[in-house]
Every structure is written in C-alpha cells, then in structure tokens.
C-alpha cells in the first residue's frame, strides 16, 4: 500500500521526528528543496508531537544559520585555496631570481596563466550548475521550513502539550524502562540528563495517546537509527519489536519509515520532481559506496602491508630467511569487491577484498664477524608474493546529512592476508655464480647450494 493510499483512504496520519525537520537544514540546498517539496505534498496529513515542535523551535535558528553560511560560502573555500597557492608559488620565483636563473619572468607568467585556468575550472563548475545556485540563493535568505511548520501550527496540526503530571509520570516510567533497555530512548541515558534524557520517550507517549484517542493509524518517520529505535532481524532493519508491540495495544496500525524511503515514496506517489543528484542520493547502494572509497581505503592500509614482515604471507610454502622481510614493495593491487557484513546501531561494517602483488627481500642470519662483532647476513633472497588481503571498514550511518560527500569512513584495519610466494631467487656474488655456470636443463645461472654443486631456482633441482 502506497503512502498516498494510506493517508487518503486508510485513516493514516504522518508523524515526524525532530530529526526529520532539522536534517533538512543539513542537506545540500538542492536536496533540502526536494525534501521540503515532499513534505508540502502531504502537509495536510502531518501531525507534530508537541515535544517535536518544542525541540525544533529550540534549534531551527542555529541550524538555518549554519545552512545559510554554507550556501553563502559555497565555492569560496576552493577559490581561496587557489588564491593562496598562487601567491606562494609566484613568490617562490623570487628565490630563483636571486640565484640568477634565466627566464624567471617567463616562468612566472606561465604559472600565472595556469592558475587562471584553474580558477576558470571552478567558475565553470558553478556556471554549469546555475540551477543549484538559484536554489542556494533562495535558501540563503528564507527559512521555508519554518514557514511550513507555522502553517501546521495554524492548522492545528500540533498535538496538545503534555501536562506536568504527564511528563513527571513518563520520566519516572522512563527510568525503569531504560534500566531494562526498553525502547525508545534508552541509548540517550548516558549522553543526556534531566528531562532531555526522556525526550524520545515523551514524544513516543504523545504518539501512543494520539493514536488511541483519535483512532488513527500512524506513519512514523524518524532518522534515529540507534538500537533503541531499530533492530536487525534476518539481515533486515526494522522498527524495534518492542515499539511495534507497544503500539499494537492502541488497536491501530503503525508503519515506520526513515526519510530516504519516505521521500522516495512520496516523490513517486505525488510526482515530486527529483533531480539527478537527488536520485543518486536516494539510490546509493553499498556497492557504489564501496567502489567510491576503495582506493582511499587501500592507501590507508598500504603502509601496514609494507612493514608487516610475514604477517600476511603464507610462510609454510615460502623460502623466507630467518631474519624475515624488512619491507615489502606493493607493486600492484586490484579491488575485488566489498560488502556490508554488520550493522550495530548506527555503525556499519564492510569487508573489502584486494588482490595484491608484492615484492621483498629476506635474509638469513649467518653469525657475527669475529673481528668487528657485526652481524653477518646472507646475500638475500628476492621474493614475489600474490594473493588476497581482507580489510574491515567502518562508518557511521547518518541518513544523508551530507549525501554529496557520502564517501567517508571512520576506521580501517587489515583482518587477514593470504599472500603466497610465486617466485624466489637467492642472491649471490657474480663471481660465485659464474664459477658454477648455467643449468643444463633450462640455461638459468646456478646459485651456490653446497660444496658439490649449484641450485637452479627455475627447475628447483641441484646440479
């Protein structure tokens, strides 16, 4: 059943969490406009809990101010960096003049032209997106969301404020609920104090009272993705069963949404136009996310691979000297794929697989020089390794607070490596190798193996 069918034919009312309203200020202006258009399409079917209205009123000015500054300064940061870089680079030409390098003026002019070209790239970028700039300027001066909230107030679409007795009783109940981790809101117990700690429970109680008294079904929209609202069952995220069970006591139906799905369905039901950028944001898949960060993830773990000695190598089949490998040179890597493997509250864990090629040199301990007491090592063995490295990546899920930069991640760590030796060759002084000659079977130079012959690495045989 579509949202349109629910609200127009099946006695459903849409109830929004505070974060649905405040997050609109945190989107890009383009997405903010899209979200606002979706809310306008169903504005006659929206009810706001009094607690939500109160919390929105406390924070809306600050959030709108942040949005206005982002819009006003869009592009300024990049242009400023170009300006600073130009000044530094051109000033460095003065050093060349002092050292009497010829043609410094020509160099300075050429560099200046390149910086002009770079600035033009930025100017062209915003010119090509003139529609976005029009939207941005509109949001810069007018808080359209505040106007919509005022319309809801005038239409009586805000629930009656709970009495002091209600709040006292619900907070007292909340103390016991949180001890038993009964949703919603128990995740706020450590971070908030006083009545604020129970704000989620209070507006939830408002919803329950409204559904029971007015005999209304509810479409509940929240971007709070913590475990006191949502849980994962058989790999799928759904509203906490405790909340569903508690709501069922009203005798009415509850249909929960996060904003992404909510806006997408409204756009389809009411023909709200979605631009390409919005469509990308709404349909962003894990596969696309993994591909977008794959190279930067590998950059983070490359250093660990380089100095890992044999931690990620199959030593059972490798010819590694007793002194190990000081440094691996990563000569190639390919991203094989990534997948989501876990979600704990708002923390998502992915597993990435890379095909890695590496080279390194290992040494054997031969003793100490009797005169200098310095350690004497073998001439070394050259190795090549190939195989897979598995990497764990985590990020916090913050529902499209900044979808245009949805390529962030928090932690990266290597969980396993299965690199197998595909080639090795022992190093020996040329004069020793020359005395032994070449392998009679394949023609490769023989390496000294013992007093009576030489060893061919290619054939893996003594001769």
XYZ file of C-alpha atoms in Angstrom:
463
model
C 0.000 0.000 0.000
C 1.424 3.380 -1.002
C 1.707 6.363 1.345
C -0.892 8.171 -0.750
C -3.371 5.318 -0.301
C -2.659 5.157 3.421
C -3.250 8.843 4.146
C -6.121 9.422 1.706
C -8.096 6.193 2.071
C -6.955 4.276 5.147
C -7.042 6.748 8.029
C -3.264 7.180 8.397
C -1.561 10.293 9.798
C 2.120 11.147 9.237
C 4.096 11.922 12.393
C 7.618 13.331 12.093
C 10.545 13.071 14.485
C 12.522 16.255 15.243
C 15.492 14.980 13.258
C 13.380 14.815 10.082
C 12.851 18.571 10.327
C 16.321 19.624 11.476
C 18.077 17.392 8.954
C 16.538 19.417 6.134
C 18.881 22.258 7.103
C 21.838 19.879 6.903
C 21.265 18.596 3.388
C 22.571 20.321 0.291
C 20.197 23.143 -0.752
C 19.028 21.044 -3.686
C 18.108 18.068 -1.532
C 16.582 20.379 1.084
C 14.273 21.780 -1.570
C 13.309 18.283 -2.675
C 12.589 17.165 0.924
C 10.530 20.303 1.554
C 8.514 19.700 -1.623
C 7.768 16.168 -0.414
C 6.522 17.452 2.949
C 4.393 20.073 1.228
C 2.793 17.363 -0.906
C 1.459 15.638 2.235
C 1.245 18.621 4.603
C -2.492 18.123 5.194
C -1.769 14.685 6.638
C 1.078 15.631 9.029
C 0.869 15.923 12.822
C 3.731 17.107 15.039
C 4.068 15.967 18.649
C 4.355 18.959 20.977
C 7.802 17.758 22.082
C 8.975 17.674 18.473
C 7.660 21.194 17.881
C 9.425 22.413 21.021
C 12.759 20.802 20.107
C 12.528 22.125 16.560
C 11.871 25.641 17.871
C 14.965 25.461 20.083
C 17.343 24.504 17.311
C 15.914 25.705 13.996
C 17.539 29.151 14.017
C 21.002 27.778 14.707
C 20.655 25.086 12.040
C 19.290 27.547 9.481
C 22.193 29.870 10.254
C 24.667 27.083 9.564
C 22.909 26.286 6.314
C 22.884 29.931 5.251
C 26.629 30.199 5.845
C 27.297 27.024 3.862
C 25.248 28.357 0.962
C 26.805 31.808 1.102
C 30.327 30.461 1.165
C 29.827 27.668 -1.388
C 32.873 27.598 -3.628
C 34.707 30.271 -1.646
C 36.923 27.736 0.080
C 38.270 26.300 -3.156
C 38.825 29.725 -4.689
C 40.622 30.879 -1.554
C 42.979 27.896 -1.695
C 43.788 28.705 -5.324
C 44.469 32.321 -4.372
C 46.810 31.354 -1.525
C 48.640 28.801 -3.659
C 49.097 31.345 -6.442
C 50.706 33.802 -4.028
C 53.089 31.179 -2.585
C 54.148 29.754 -5.927
C 54.716 33.134 -7.570
C 56.658 34.358 -4.556
C 58.948 31.343 -4.831
C 60.068 32.724 -8.196
C 61.848 35.474 -6.284
C 64.302 32.882 -4.951
C 65.091 31.830 -8.495
C 65.780 35.457 -9.418
C 68.193 35.834 -6.509
C 70.026 32.736 -7.732
C 70.156 34.368 -11.168
C 68.166 31.707 -13.002
C 67.385 32.882 -16.547
C 63.874 33.473 -17.917
C 62.207 33.710 -14.489
C 59.700 36.251 -15.821
C 58.548 33.774 -18.446
C 58.164 31.106 -15.794
C 56.163 33.468 -13.579
C 53.850 34.379 -16.481
C 53.306 30.711 -17.388
C 52.460 29.801 -13.806
C 50.064 32.707 -13.540
C 48.256 31.524 -16.686
C 47.898 28.029 -15.187
C 46.353 29.436 -12.018
C 43.916 31.462 -14.134
C 42.936 28.246 -15.898
C 42.446 26.529 -12.554
C 40.154 29.282 -11.316
C 38.188 29.042 -14.551
C 37.538 25.344 -13.825
C 35.877 26.392 -10.558
C 33.901 29.185 -12.207
C 32.702 26.851 -14.962
C 31.652 24.272 -12.378
C 29.236 26.695 -10.722
C 28.120 28.175 -14.008
C 27.123 24.693 -15.239
C 25.124 24.284 -12.071
C 23.279 27.585 -12.217
C 20.073 25.858 -11.137
C 21.678 24.750 -7.905
C 22.909 28.265 -7.246
C 19.409 29.665 -7.694
C 18.139 27.174 -5.127
C 21.059 28.042 -2.854
C 20.359 31.774 -3.005
C 16.706 31.142 -2.226
C 17.592 29.204 0.920
C 20.170 31.820 1.847
C 17.513 34.412 2.692
C 14.333 32.485 3.536
C 13.616 29.704 6.013
C 10.962 27.840 4.044
C 10.756 25.040 6.583
C 9.899 27.417 9.393
C 7.084 28.771 7.246
C 5.751 25.241 6.744
C 5.885 24.493 10.472
C 3.967 27.730 11.100
C 1.291 26.550 8.647
C 0.952 23.302 10.600
C 0.549 25.256 13.821
C -2.151 27.481 12.329
C -3.966 24.402 11.034
C -3.953 22.788 14.489
C -1.559 20.042 13.388
C 0.476 20.130 16.602
C -0.571 17.776 19.400
C -1.555 19.272 22.787
C 1.351 19.810 25.164
C 1.699 17.106 27.836
C 0.868 18.279 31.338
C 3.482 18.487 34.064
C 1.877 15.414 35.595
C 2.286 13.550 32.295
C 5.949 14.491 31.982
C 6.682 13.563 35.590
C 4.979 10.188 35.230
C 6.654 9.405 31.879
C 10.108 10.338 33.175
C 9.580 8.148 36.215
C 8.480 5.308 33.934
C 11.448 6.024 31.665
C 13.913 5.490 34.474
C 12.655 1.929 34.891
C 12.372 1.327 31.147
C 15.947 2.431 30.491
C 17.295 0.093 33.180
C 15.669 -2.780 31.270
C 16.627 -1.263 27.871
C 13.017 -0.923 26.816
C 12.748 1.355 23.746
C 12.693 4.129 22.804
C 15.418 6.394 24.111
C 17.490 4.170 26.379
C 20.565 4.915 24.246
C 20.289 8.577 25.326
C 20.686 7.725 29.012
C 24.460 8.284 29.065
C 24.595 11.388 26.882
C 21.720 13.468 28.233
C 20.408 14.476 31.644
C 17.186 15.668 33.237
C 14.009 15.656 31.174
C 16.075 15.783 27.942
C 17.109 12.218 28.611
C 13.486 11.132 28.177
C 12.539 13.329 25.203
C 12.245 10.346 22.819
C 10.005 8.519 25.270
C 7.861 11.609 25.857
C 7.051 12.190 22.189
C 6.525 8.451 21.714
C 3.970 8.590 24.520
C 2.305 11.504 22.712
C 2.020 9.351 19.597
C 0.511 6.452 21.539
C -2.050 8.719 23.207
C -2.990 10.345 19.894
C -3.450 7.013 18.061
C -5.521 5.599 20.900
C -7.719 8.659 21.470
C -8.241 9.718 17.833
C -8.366 6.146 16.446
C -5.731 6.969 13.849
C -3.185 4.761 12.126
C 0.314 6.248 12.076
C 3.114 6.613 9.537
C 6.121 7.279 11.779
C 9.170 8.915 10.170
C 12.477 9.069 12.050
C 16.148 9.158 11.121
C 17.222 7.986 14.561
C 18.960 4.738 13.607
C 20.161 3.690 17.062
C 19.220 0.345 18.614
C 16.543 1.946 20.794
C 14.507 2.583 17.631
C 15.586 -0.002 15.058
C 16.917 -3.552 15.144
C 18.207 -6.042 12.587
C 16.279 -9.268 12.059
C 17.444 -11.806 9.469
C 19.694 -9.182 7.925
C 16.910 -6.592 7.545
C 16.463 -3.414 9.546
C 13.042 -2.898 11.092
C 11.477 -0.822 13.837
C 12.192 -2.317 17.241
C 9.709 -5.072 18.019
C 9.178 -3.590 21.463
C 7.817 -0.418 19.867
C 5.596 -2.354 17.475
C 4.197 -4.399 20.355
C 3.557 -1.326 22.500
C 1.814 0.495 19.665
C -0.358 -2.539 18.887
C -2.073 -2.020 22.269
C -3.751 1.072 20.783
C -5.571 -1.190 18.326
C -4.231 0.835 15.412
C -1.595 0.197 12.710
C 1.946 1.595 12.669
C 4.049 1.989 9.501
C 7.653 3.182 10.158
C 9.961 4.922 7.673
C 13.398 6.524 7.523
C 13.469 9.729 5.487
C 15.188 8.199 2.474
C 12.378 5.710 1.839
C 9.705 8.181 2.925
C 10.772 10.892 0.464
C 11.251 8.379 -2.330
C 7.724 7.006 -1.961
C 6.158 10.455 -1.714
C 8.016 11.548 -4.846
C 6.609 8.558 -6.715
C 3.059 8.956 -5.344
C 2.754 12.729 -5.820
C 5.038 13.281 -8.831
C 7.556 15.350 -6.899
C 10.441 16.037 -9.266
C 13.776 14.508 -8.342
C 16.942 15.850 -9.931
C 19.769 13.555 -10.926
C 21.746 14.393 -7.795
C 18.782 13.531 -5.583
C 18.193 10.298 -7.459
C 21.809 9.308 -6.901
C 21.480 10.057 -3.203
C 18.260 8.092 -2.797
C 19.517 5.059 -4.674
C 23.066 4.993 -3.343
C 23.932 1.318 -2.913
C 26.545 -0.371 -0.802
C 28.307 -1.469 -3.999
C 28.626 2.118 -5.209
C 29.782 3.261 -1.781
C 32.458 0.561 -1.577
C 33.733 1.358 -5.058
C 33.862 5.074 -4.269
C 36.227 4.624 -1.315
C 38.196 1.538 -2.420
C 41.371 3.382 -3.442
C 41.484 5.579 -0.352
C 40.962 2.556 1.880
C 43.918 0.804 0.247
C 46.038 3.932 0.690
C 45.318 3.687 4.426
C 46.493 0.080 4.710
C 49.372 0.099 2.233
C 51.899 1.233 4.829
C 50.836 -1.549 7.186
C 51.280 -4.088 4.375
C 54.710 -2.693 3.577
C 56.108 -3.109 7.077
C 54.162 -6.210 8.114
C 57.116 -8.620 7.695
C 55.400 -12.004 7.169
C 52.114 -11.276 8.977
C 50.052 -11.623 5.801
C 52.221 -14.184 3.974
C 51.798 -17.950 3.832
C 55.200 -18.805 5.345
C 54.631 -22.556 5.168
C 55.332 -22.624 1.437
C 57.692 -19.643 1.189
C 61.506 -19.615 1.247
C 61.893 -16.757 3.716
C 65.151 -16.301 5.569
C 65.434 -16.362 9.336
C 65.753 -12.561 9.507
C 62.373 -12.059 7.831
C 61.483 -9.270 5.378
C 62.273 -5.686 6.321
C 59.963 -4.064 3.777
C 57.527 -5.208 1.118
C 57.105 -3.193 -2.042
C 53.444 -3.255 -3.115
C 53.754 -3.493 -6.884
C 50.079 -3.843 -7.708
C 46.581 -4.138 -6.305
C 43.065 -4.672 -7.612
C 39.820 -4.107 -5.717
C 37.832 -7.351 -5.881
C 34.736 -6.085 -4.095
C 33.162 -5.070 -0.820
C 30.043 -5.975 1.103
C 28.255 -4.937 4.259
C 28.734 -7.566 6.969
C 27.271 -5.953 10.063
C 25.263 -3.053 11.463
C 25.360 -2.154 15.152
C 23.152 0.824 15.931
C 24.358 3.479 13.505
C 27.768 1.883 12.825
C 28.071 -0.081 9.578
C 30.898 -2.543 8.957
C 32.081 -3.519 5.481
C 34.559 -6.143 4.313
C 36.806 -5.328 1.346
C 38.879 -7.783 -0.691
C 42.000 -6.796 -2.632
C 44.219 -8.825 -4.955
C 47.743 -7.744 -4.032
C 51.166 -8.274 -5.641
C 54.245 -7.569 -3.536
C 57.997 -7.976 -3.714
C 60.594 -8.133 -0.964
C 63.984 -9.430 0.118
C 64.605 -11.713 3.099
C 67.908 -12.591 4.788
C 69.344 -15.448 6.782
C 71.451 -14.938 9.891
C 74.960 -16.235 9.251
C 76.577 -15.256 12.546
C 78.908 -12.456 13.634
C 82.196 -11.221 12.275
C 84.922 -12.399 14.688
C 86.793 -9.100 14.456
C 84.051 -6.462 14.305
C 81.289 -8.499 16.020
C 78.877 -7.156 13.406
C 76.026 -9.374 12.327
C 76.690 -11.195 9.085
C 73.669 -11.949 6.938
C 73.166 -13.835 3.725
C 73.200 -12.041 0.406
C 69.412 -12.151 0.492
C 66.577 -13.874 -1.297
C 64.299 -11.990 -3.655
C 60.603 -12.867 -3.394
C 57.378 -12.181 -5.215
C 54.027 -12.730 -3.493
C 50.467 -12.686 -4.785
C 47.135 -13.192 -3.061
C 44.228 -11.532 -1.288
C 44.109 -9.099 1.606
C 40.875 -8.659 3.553
C 40.158 -5.251 5.079
C 37.456 -4.198 7.530
C 35.968 -0.712 7.109
C 33.507 1.021 9.427
C 31.474 4.199 9.083
C 28.625 5.854 10.924
C 25.279 5.889 9.154
C 23.983 9.434 9.292
C 20.980 9.351 6.985
C 22.002 11.676 4.128
C 23.182 14.502 6.342
C 25.685 15.188 3.614
C 24.939 12.791 0.807
C 27.153 14.647 -1.654
C 30.133 13.537 0.410
C 28.897 10.020 1.085
C 32.394 8.659 0.660
C 33.549 8.982 4.255
C 34.672 6.191 6.548
C 35.922 6.027 10.111
C 38.223 3.067 10.748
C 40.200 0.716 8.515
C 42.075 -2.421 9.554
C 43.521 -5.497 7.868
C 41.847 -8.630 9.203
C 43.679 -11.245 7.131
C 46.165 -11.740 4.325
C 46.803 -14.780 2.168
C 49.819 -13.892 0.045
C 51.602 -16.875 -1.482
C 55.132 -16.921 -2.800
C 55.060 -17.137 -6.610
C 58.787 -16.607 -7.246
C 62.038 -16.511 -5.330
C 65.701 -16.185 -6.190
C 68.730 -16.268 -3.920
C 71.268 -13.507 -4.329
C 74.959 -14.458 -4.728
C 78.059 -12.576 -5.821
C 78.504 -12.759 -9.584
C 81.923 -14.436 -9.323
C 80.467 -17.360 -7.372
C 77.558 -17.767 -9.758
C 79.888 -17.589 -12.740
C 82.033 -20.459 -11.442
C 79.018 -22.786 -11.370
C 77.822 -21.966 -14.854
C 74.275 -22.416 -16.059
C 71.603 -25.043 -15.542
C 71.983 -27.805 -18.155
C 68.195 -28.137 -18.416
C 66.918 -24.562 -18.713
C 70.031 -22.420 -19.066
C 69.466 -20.277 -15.934
C 72.526 -19.327 -13.833
C 73.092 -21.755 -10.979
C 73.103 -20.467 -7.387
C 75.603 -21.926 -4.889
C 73.812 -24.607 -2.887
C 76.614 -26.627 -1.291
C 80.182 -27.709 -1.767
C 79.483 -30.069 -4.612
C 77.124 -28.245 -6.930
C 74.617 -25.475 -7.655
C 70.884 -24.982 -7.356
C 68.559 -23.928 -10.162
C 65.617 -21.921 -8.793
C 63.669 -22.373 -12.016
C 63.949 -26.173 -12.028
C 64.115 -26.424 -8.227
C 66.902 -29.003 -8.548
C 70.573 -29.364 -7.672
C 73.120 -29.933 -10.446
